[in-house]
Amino acid sequence: MLEVPSFNQLIEDSIIKNWDLDAITDYQGATLQYHDVARKIEKLHILFENSGVVRGDRIALCGRNSSNWAVAFLATLTYGAVAVPVLHEFTADQIHNIVNHSEARLLFVGDHVAKIIDPEQMPALEGIINIPDYSLLISRSEKLTYARENLNAMFGQKYPKYFRKEHINYYKEQSPEELALINYTSGTTGFSKGVMLPYRAMWSNADFARNVMGEHVHHGSKVISILPMAHMYGMAFEFMYEFLVGCHIYYLSRVPTPTLIAQAFAEVKPSIIIAVPLVIEKIIKKRVFPKIQNNMMRLLLNMPVVNKKVNQTICKQVREAFGGEFYEIIVGGAAFSQEVETFLKRIEFPYTVGFGATECGPIICYSDWETFAKGSCGRAALHMEVKIDSEDPENVPGEILTKGLNVMLGYFKNDEATAQALPGDGWFHTGDLGTMDAEGNVFIKGRSKNMLLGPSGQNIYPEEIEDQLNSMTLVTESLVIQEDNKLIGLVFPDYDEAHKLGFTTQDLNNIMEQNLQTLNAQLPAYSKLSAIRLQLEEFEKTPKKSIKRFLYQP
């Protein structure tokens, strides 16, 4: 049995080792060095202790990524409390539900969240703390009020001269199985489930990252945090691993628009880029494709003599769009456009696609870009095993099952859901369908709950049809639904481009009719679309940018 070291010990070691290095920066704002982080953690520990918080109590955090969010999270873990990161994109009702369900005693909130929540809907909370300055927005406890008002005096009494490395002594978890955090899934239907992640899963994901990124992302490296830290993908690979090895992390504390992201890439020049497909696709479709889709470039790409040279030039330009100094881009969280992926593979761009789940904190599959098989999501990650629940895993899709150190303890206060996902055989049932080739590369076919049945019981994977549709003329994104046994393609077109070209709604409908004929010519009879319908607005999405399918089902 592998011996799992203390995760909180690793946090302590990193702070001491990197004491005078830059740790976290709010992009275009202030920077905290590792010793500044330690000082803020210590003050929050004093606040927790004097307000009666004990080990195992839940502390929720809900706000945009920021240095102070990161510090509050680290302070919660290293005190021995259980962190409950909540996505700030959730509605007020979802936030209330999660805070109540998790039985959180304290809630840290950002500016936006502070305006939308109703404290009366969270009666068990003892206090709401403002993330930007750690001031008390609400206190229902005299001890908490007193502790916050006298915090600086208490800190001064405890450390009358100055606060040094030697003073750091964090809570060390008693067992790798001990609960570290409860992360609520983005849950597209109803209220989401609370995933209980133990310290071993936190350590295992960090150890995986050290093995695959350690040579390229280490002491002094720079990284930009784009994904929400309240999502395990961003938490594990844009924050926790980097903090443990002494990186300098930049937070885009404003809404990460493609323009802001491109500007940050150019300035920071990160060592690695972790992203969801939508971010990469938008930058490539808006900033790269227009440059290379002219007649001259098409002509050159079709000439074998210069083709390789042209591809190298294009690859260099695409690299520059992302800062130019990264080892690879790791894409995950949702399906990747085949059009964009084919283009990246052709120019030998250093990208790879991983696969994970909140329940595994998150990593399940990964391959380095140099060994990555196009269309796959890599192979079983370090500390994990993967198999396909199918009699012929290479050809017949089955549910993707996984086991290993990353797997959760279960769902908080939900034994029924836990029993479905972890039926007792040691394997976590992901709910995703896929195949696996002889080399162990996993190919995702879609979510089992999204699968549709054809007229003679054939399995139809809407994601595969959508991927083909998304690469067609003026299609920005699409969704395939089943209505009276007919398949309909809902399409949100590129209205900006259509407007520039002077197209009317009728023109768009004509283009979509042509797209429909082209698409159906490529599909088997049972999965052809009956019609394409235009959507006036972008599809509503979860925080990890997956379309909320349930909103569009007939």
XYZ file of C-alpha atoms in Angstrom:
554
model
C 0.000 0.000 0.000
C 1.388 3.396 -1.026
C 2.158 5.663 1.921
C 0.346 8.995 1.491
C 2.145 11.928 3.181
C 0.316 14.732 5.002
C -1.115 17.218 2.516
C -1.142 20.056 5.059
C 2.515 19.299 5.808
C 3.242 19.933 2.109
C 1.482 23.327 2.330
C 3.546 24.191 5.421
C 6.798 23.048 3.761
C 6.139 25.118 0.626
C 5.425 28.303 2.586
C 8.624 27.905 4.622
C 10.793 26.966 1.641
C 9.462 29.759 -0.609
C 9.103 32.398 2.149
C 10.389 35.387 0.120
C 9.089 34.362 -3.331
C 6.007 35.849 -5.038
C 3.063 33.504 -4.413
C -0.233 34.934 -5.663
C -1.185 38.045 -7.617
C -4.545 39.550 -8.495
C -3.791 40.352 -12.159
C -3.208 44.110 -12.509
C -3.394 44.322 -8.712
C -1.456 43.444 -5.542
C 0.988 40.533 -5.069
C 1.338 38.410 -1.935
C 4.600 36.631 -1.232
C 4.575 33.267 0.547
C 5.306 34.944 3.908
C 2.329 37.336 3.336
C 0.110 34.300 2.722
C 1.406 32.732 5.984
C 0.632 35.894 7.957
C -2.931 36.107 6.594
C -3.487 32.383 7.268
C -2.350 32.892 10.862
C -4.806 35.762 11.377
C -7.680 33.662 10.017
C -6.653 30.793 12.328
C -6.878 33.191 15.279
C -10.306 34.318 14.039
C -11.519 30.699 13.689
C -10.175 29.650 17.077
C -11.615 32.592 18.991
C -15.012 32.345 17.322
C -15.379 28.698 18.376
C -14.728 26.918 15.062
C -13.407 23.403 15.716
C -11.771 20.806 13.489
C -14.236 19.182 11.125
C -16.543 22.218 11.009
C -17.512 23.281 7.490
C -16.441 26.675 6.105
C -17.926 27.693 2.718
C -16.261 29.995 0.176
C -18.136 31.618 -2.700
C -16.585 34.303 -4.884
C -14.493 34.966 -7.982
C -10.890 33.743 -7.970
C -8.654 36.076 -5.959
C -5.629 36.003 -3.676
C -7.838 36.360 -0.610
C -10.067 33.462 -1.763
C -6.940 31.291 -2.039
C -5.719 32.341 1.429
C -9.120 31.640 3.033
C -9.151 28.171 1.453
C -5.600 27.372 2.655
C -6.447 28.705 6.117
C -9.504 26.429 6.304
C -7.579 23.257 5.384
C -4.535 24.013 7.569
C -6.804 24.710 10.562
C -8.412 21.298 10.203
C -11.819 22.563 9.117
C -13.562 21.202 6.003
C -13.662 23.591 3.034
C -16.833 23.919 0.960
C -15.908 25.764 -2.266
C -19.053 27.054 -4.017
C -19.097 28.255 -7.625
C -19.901 31.971 -7.708
C -21.920 31.463 -10.916
C -24.528 29.492 -8.983
C -27.893 31.183 -8.374
C -28.723 32.568 -4.932
C -31.050 29.599 -4.286
C -28.304 27.106 -5.146
C -25.833 28.910 -2.864
C -28.357 28.920 0.016
C -29.030 25.219 -0.551
C -25.338 24.266 -0.556
C -24.510 26.333 2.540
C -27.459 24.807 4.396
C -26.898 21.250 3.156
C -23.193 21.332 4.079
C -24.048 22.721 7.548
C -21.399 25.437 7.104
C -20.718 27.629 10.156
C -19.018 30.441 8.234
C -19.347 31.699 4.655
C -16.716 33.750 2.818
C -18.248 35.764 -0.066
C -17.019 37.975 -2.910
C -18.565 41.319 -3.934
C -21.006 39.896 -6.501
C -22.225 37.056 -4.253
C -22.678 39.401 -1.286
C -25.275 41.339 -3.307
C -27.387 38.362 -4.410
C -27.612 36.125 -1.320
C -30.192 36.417 1.443
C -28.702 35.659 4.897
C -32.198 34.875 6.210
C -32.259 31.838 3.910
C -29.167 30.447 5.707
C -30.286 30.476 9.363
C -27.557 28.171 10.724
C -24.679 30.398 9.532
C -22.814 32.143 12.345
C -21.137 34.672 10.112
C -20.603 35.942 6.557
C -17.120 37.268 5.826
C -16.241 39.620 2.958
C -13.406 38.044 0.913
C -11.774 41.318 -0.304
C -10.910 42.554 3.221
C -12.122 39.783 5.573
C -14.543 42.214 7.226
C -17.724 40.845 8.807
C -20.832 41.358 6.682
C -23.045 39.438 9.108
C -22.309 38.122 12.596
C -24.713 36.087 14.677
C -22.127 35.281 17.317
C -20.673 37.570 19.980
C -17.461 35.519 19.964
C -17.058 36.036 16.203
C -17.755 39.785 16.458
C -15.270 40.174 19.330
C -12.604 38.096 17.546
C -12.872 40.139 14.328
C -12.849 43.506 16.141
C -9.780 42.535 18.173
C -7.987 40.424 15.578
C -4.931 42.660 15.125
C -4.505 43.021 18.907
C -4.755 39.225 19.346
C -2.187 38.687 16.576
C 0.132 41.251 18.232
C -0.190 39.540 21.635
C 0.591 36.138 20.138
C 3.581 37.430 18.130
C 4.864 40.516 20.038
C 8.059 40.888 17.963
C 7.344 39.586 14.489
C 5.874 36.563 12.760
C 8.517 34.101 11.513
C 8.789 30.766 9.693
C 9.367 28.963 12.996
C 5.887 29.951 14.198
C 4.144 27.908 11.508
C 2.679 24.655 12.749
C -0.402 23.608 10.791
C -2.924 20.903 11.550
C -1.734 17.587 10.141
C -4.584 15.324 9.079
C -4.862 12.168 11.181
C -5.420 9.865 8.194
C -5.321 10.078 4.374
C -9.034 9.138 4.522
C -9.902 12.257 6.528
C -12.363 14.628 4.825
C -10.626 17.704 3.341
C -13.396 19.344 1.349
C -16.930 18.960 0.055
C -17.273 20.094 -3.553
C -20.767 20.427 -4.973
C -21.060 19.298 -8.606
C -22.257 21.777 -11.215
C -25.452 19.686 -11.234
C -27.477 20.499 -14.323
C -30.671 19.086 -12.805
C -32.051 20.015 -9.409
C -29.617 20.666 -6.606
C -26.095 19.360 -6.965
C -24.476 16.576 -4.932
C -21.790 17.234 -2.301
C -18.675 15.258 -3.265
C -16.622 14.329 -0.168
C -12.938 14.426 -1.094
C -10.389 13.072 1.395
C -6.826 14.352 1.843
C -5.483 11.354 -0.118
C -7.336 12.567 -3.241
C -5.835 16.055 -2.840
C -2.349 14.580 -2.432
C -2.789 12.050 -5.248
C -3.824 14.724 -7.762
C -0.862 16.906 -6.720
C 1.509 13.923 -7.003
C 0.149 13.171 -10.487
C 0.761 16.830 -11.464
C 4.323 16.689 -10.082
C 5.021 13.608 -12.197
C 3.664 15.033 -15.455
C 4.417 18.761 -15.041
C 7.299 18.855 -12.559
C 9.998 19.295 -15.193
C 8.203 22.285 -16.736
C 6.220 23.864 -13.855
C 8.211 24.326 -10.667
C 9.789 26.737 -8.167
C 9.414 30.265 -9.645
C 7.258 29.274 -12.676
C 4.318 31.529 -13.581
C 0.766 30.292 -14.084
C -2.521 32.052 -14.874
C -5.625 30.826 -13.087
C -8.544 31.076 -15.533
C -10.856 28.319 -14.263
C -12.845 28.849 -11.065
C -10.984 27.495 -8.025
C -14.317 26.247 -6.713
C -14.199 23.714 -9.583
C -11.798 20.824 -8.909
C -10.061 21.113 -12.304
C -8.950 24.692 -11.575
C -8.400 23.964 -7.876
C -6.028 21.028 -8.448
C -4.040 22.146 -11.480
C -4.027 25.954 -11.472
C -3.696 26.405 -7.722
C -2.885 23.559 -5.343
C -0.054 21.859 -7.257
C 1.507 25.216 -8.186
C 1.329 26.495 -4.617
C 2.966 23.317 -3.295
C 5.986 23.711 -5.595
C 6.573 27.450 -5.196
C 5.014 28.868 -8.382
C 3.707 32.407 -8.848
C -0.049 32.235 -9.565
C -1.947 35.075 -11.263
C -5.715 35.389 -10.752
C -7.921 36.989 -13.387
C -10.176 38.513 -10.762
C -12.452 40.058 -13.419
C -14.655 38.109 -15.841
C -12.120 36.226 -18.044
C -13.089 37.511 -21.512
C -11.026 36.268 -24.518
C -9.454 39.763 -24.769
C -8.410 39.839 -21.097
C -7.098 36.255 -21.285
C -5.044 37.043 -24.426
C -3.605 40.152 -22.739
C -2.702 38.183 -19.597
C -1.045 35.420 -21.676
C 1.074 38.020 -23.480
C 2.185 39.718 -20.242
C 2.621 36.775 -17.853
C 3.847 34.146 -20.374
C 2.675 31.138 -18.294
C 4.633 27.853 -18.102
C 1.510 25.730 -18.614
C -2.077 26.470 -19.633
C -5.059 24.655 -18.135
C -8.329 25.410 -19.930
C -11.795 24.289 -20.909
C -12.351 23.803 -24.687
C -14.487 26.943 -25.071
C -11.597 29.276 -24.117
C -9.182 27.644 -26.580
C -11.781 27.389 -29.358
C -12.795 31.059 -29.082
C -9.195 32.298 -29.263
C -8.375 30.058 -32.244
C -11.605 30.699 -34.165
C -11.498 34.481 -33.613
C -7.739 35.209 -33.673
C -6.130 32.421 -35.732
C -8.551 31.020 -38.327
C -9.257 34.419 -40.006
C -5.502 34.814 -40.672
C -5.049 31.429 -42.318
C -8.302 30.934 -44.174
C -7.429 33.179 -47.117
C -6.812 31.845 -50.631
C -3.014 32.245 -50.566
C -2.659 30.302 -47.298
C -4.978 27.536 -48.552
C -2.891 27.280 -51.709
C 0.372 27.002 -49.736
C -1.086 24.385 -47.373
C -1.954 22.201 -50.394
C 1.632 22.302 -51.704
C 3.609 19.408 -50.154
C 6.914 21.220 -50.821
C 6.172 24.066 -48.378
C 3.314 22.554 -46.364
C 5.513 21.610 -43.362
C 7.168 25.035 -43.268
C 3.787 26.807 -43.422
C 2.432 24.619 -40.601
C 5.483 25.444 -38.468
C 4.910 29.168 -39.053
C 1.222 28.833 -38.135
C 2.131 26.823 -35.014
C 4.520 29.583 -33.920
C 1.763 32.192 -34.372
C -0.718 30.113 -32.349
C 1.896 29.620 -29.592
C 2.403 33.391 -29.451
C -1.367 33.869 -28.986
C -0.968 31.956 -25.698
C 2.199 33.696 -24.466
C 4.763 31.557 -26.300
C 6.547 30.037 -23.282
C 4.244 27.224 -22.134
C 5.096 23.519 -22.288
C 1.589 22.392 -23.284
C -2.087 23.282 -23.101
C -4.185 20.772 -21.145
C -7.834 20.829 -22.223
C -10.578 19.244 -20.128
C -14.015 19.666 -18.579
C -16.101 19.271 -21.767
C -15.958 17.898 -25.327
C -13.351 19.454 -27.640
C -14.297 20.608 -31.167
C -12.988 18.084 -33.720
C -12.391 20.924 -36.198
C -10.099 22.775 -33.764
C -8.438 19.553 -32.590
C -7.714 18.411 -36.167
C -6.156 21.817 -36.903
C -3.968 21.719 -33.748
C -2.795 18.169 -34.510
C -1.958 19.112 -38.090
C 0.327 21.988 -37.051
C 1.864 19.802 -34.264
C 0.716 22.196 -31.563
C 1.500 21.053 -27.975
C -1.983 20.317 -26.652
C -3.515 17.375 -24.856
C -7.008 16.496 -23.639
C -7.602 15.030 -20.182
C -10.632 13.450 -18.552
C -11.786 13.787 -14.992
C -14.688 14.147 -12.593
C -15.303 16.141 -9.429
C -15.627 12.739 -7.719
C -11.935 12.084 -8.477
C -10.707 15.526 -7.517
C -10.560 15.501 -10.644
C -8.066 13.531 -12.766
C -8.877 10.132 -14.299
C -7.071 10.098 -17.694
C -4.169 12.028 -19.201
C -1.327 11.697 -21.748
C 1.543 14.071 -22.441
C 1.025 15.977 -25.727
C 3.849 14.074 -27.428
C 2.155 10.674 -26.855
C -1.466 11.888 -26.954
C -3.775 10.095 -29.432
C -6.052 12.514 -31.331
C -9.705 12.250 -30.341
C -8.900 10.511 -27.054
C -8.676 11.880 -23.512
C -5.449 10.055 -22.674
C -4.826 6.950 -20.599
C -5.371 6.100 -16.926
C -3.568 8.711 -14.817
C -0.996 7.975 -12.108
C -2.632 6.263 -9.058
C -5.723 5.381 -11.149
C -7.089 2.353 -13.052
C -9.681 2.630 -15.824
C -11.861 0.050 -17.581
C -14.851 0.059 -19.929
C -17.966 -1.835 -18.875
C -18.410 -3.554 -22.258
C -17.874 -7.035 -23.732
C -15.889 -5.411 -26.564
C -14.300 -2.220 -25.097
C -12.481 -1.337 -28.329
C -15.612 -1.262 -30.488
C -18.744 -1.220 -28.314
C -19.080 1.791 -25.949
C -19.669 1.057 -22.283
C -19.635 3.046 -19.053
C -16.192 4.307 -18.028
C -15.277 2.905 -14.593
C -12.290 3.959 -12.477
C -10.680 3.153 -9.144
C -7.688 4.518 -7.240
C -6.444 7.082 -4.724
C -8.348 9.963 -6.328
C -11.827 8.513 -5.773
C -14.151 10.305 -3.334
C -15.470 8.967 -0.023
C -19.057 9.398 -1.274
C -21.761 12.065 -1.506
C -22.438 14.066 1.657
C -25.689 12.953 3.324
C -26.769 11.075 0.166
C -26.339 7.322 0.642
C -28.544 6.459 -2.337
C -26.440 8.429 -4.827
C -23.245 7.090 -3.215
C -24.447 3.494 -3.638
C -25.158 4.126 -7.347
C -21.754 5.690 -8.036
C -19.779 3.365 -5.733
C -21.711 0.080 -5.725
C -19.189 -1.689 -3.495
C -16.865 -3.272 -6.061
C -14.256 -0.534 -5.616
C -15.013 0.991 -9.032
C -16.453 4.497 -9.402
C -19.151 4.598 -12.096
C -18.566 7.854 -14.004
C -21.811 7.958 -16.019
C -19.720 8.631 -19.144
C -19.683 6.246 -22.095
C -16.520 5.425 -23.994
C -14.253 2.936 -25.711
C -10.606 2.025 -25.062
C -8.033 0.997 -27.651
C -5.307 -1.640 -27.233
C -2.842 0.994 -25.937
C -5.257 2.079 -23.183
C -6.341 5.362 -24.794
C -9.891 6.264 -23.735
C -12.354 7.780 -26.248
C -15.447 9.424 -24.756
C -18.695 8.930 -26.637
C -20.952 10.988 -24.367
C -22.871 10.945 -21.122
C -24.964 7.822 -20.605
C -27.926 9.979 -19.565
C -27.663 11.974 -22.848
C -27.743 8.902 -25.083
C -30.787 8.711 -27.358
C -32.390 5.631 -28.894
C -32.903 5.311 -32.658
C -36.069 3.852 -34.268
C -34.755 0.275 -33.992
C -33.045 0.699 -30.640
C -29.744 2.036 -32.027
C -27.609 4.087 -29.630
C -27.314 7.717 -30.754
C -24.680 9.932 -29.124
C -25.873 13.544 -29.607
C -22.407 14.908 -28.753
C -20.938 13.243 -31.873
C -23.557 14.825 -34.162
C -23.125 18.214 -32.452
C -19.383 18.072 -32.995
C -19.864 17.701 -36.777
C -22.563 20.375 -36.829
C -20.396 22.856 -34.888
C -17.757 22.835 -37.643
C -20.258 23.901 -40.323
C -20.839 27.335 -41.853
C -21.906 30.036 -39.358
C -22.625 27.523 -36.558
C -21.286 28.743 -33.196
C -22.772 25.976 -31.039
C -25.501 23.367 -31.259
C -27.622 20.915 -29.320
C -29.364 17.795 -30.644
C -32.703 16.883 -29.042
C -35.314 14.186 -29.702
C -38.880 15.278 -30.366
C -41.590 12.729 -31.264
C -38.880 10.232 -32.256
C -37.316 12.815 -34.597
C -33.881 14.379 -34.095
C -33.772 18.183 -34.174
C -30.618 20.318 -34.233
C -30.888 23.539 -32.217
C -28.259 25.983 -33.504
C -26.966 29.264 -32.129
C -25.430 30.830 -35.256
C -22.595 33.359 -35.521
C -24.882 36.396 -35.680
C -21.907 38.830 -35.647
C -20.432 37.304 -38.799
C -23.855 37.059 -40.456
C -24.494 40.733 -39.701
C -21.104 41.736 -41.194
C -22.011 39.865 -44.388
C -25.433 41.519 -44.537
C -27.341 38.233 -44.199
C -31.042 38.225 -43.314
C -32.759 35.606 -41.144
C -33.939 33.952 -44.363
C -30.342 33.787 -45.596
C -29.340 32.118 -42.324
C -32.183 29.609 -42.665
C -31.044 28.792 -46.215
C -27.455 28.267 -45.014
C -28.682 25.985 -42.207
C -30.752 23.993 -44.727
C -27.568 23.450 -46.744
C -25.717 22.495 -43.521
C -28.491 20.004 -42.751
C -28.107 18.290 -46.142
C -24.304 18.187 -45.835
C -24.499 16.799 -42.294
C -27.115 14.146 -43.089
C -25.005 12.905 -46.004
C -22.342 11.992 -43.403
C -24.682 10.313 -40.887
C -26.279 6.845 -40.776
C -30.014 6.814 -41.529
C -31.095 6.358 -37.886
C -29.229 9.466 -36.668
C -30.067 11.956 -39.450
C -31.594 15.263 -38.345
C -35.143 16.160 -39.380
C -34.576 19.898 -39.039
C -32.325 22.665 -37.754
C -33.871 25.397 -35.632
C -32.167 28.715 -34.962
C -31.738 29.901 -31.379
C -31.871 33.650 -30.770
C -29.616 33.507 -27.697
C -26.548 31.546 -26.586
C -27.352 28.279 -24.790
C -27.328 28.493 -21.003
C -24.262 26.786 -19.558
C -22.888 25.281 -16.385
C -19.803 26.933 -14.823
C -17.538 24.505 -16.717
C -19.190 25.692 -19.940
C -21.263 22.602 -20.749
C -24.717 23.367 -22.165
C -27.540 22.825 -19.651
C -29.238 20.188 -21.802
C -32.217 19.672 -19.514
C -33.452 23.227 -20.233
C -33.930 22.422 -23.929
C -35.509 18.965 -23.758
C -39.107 18.799 -25.098
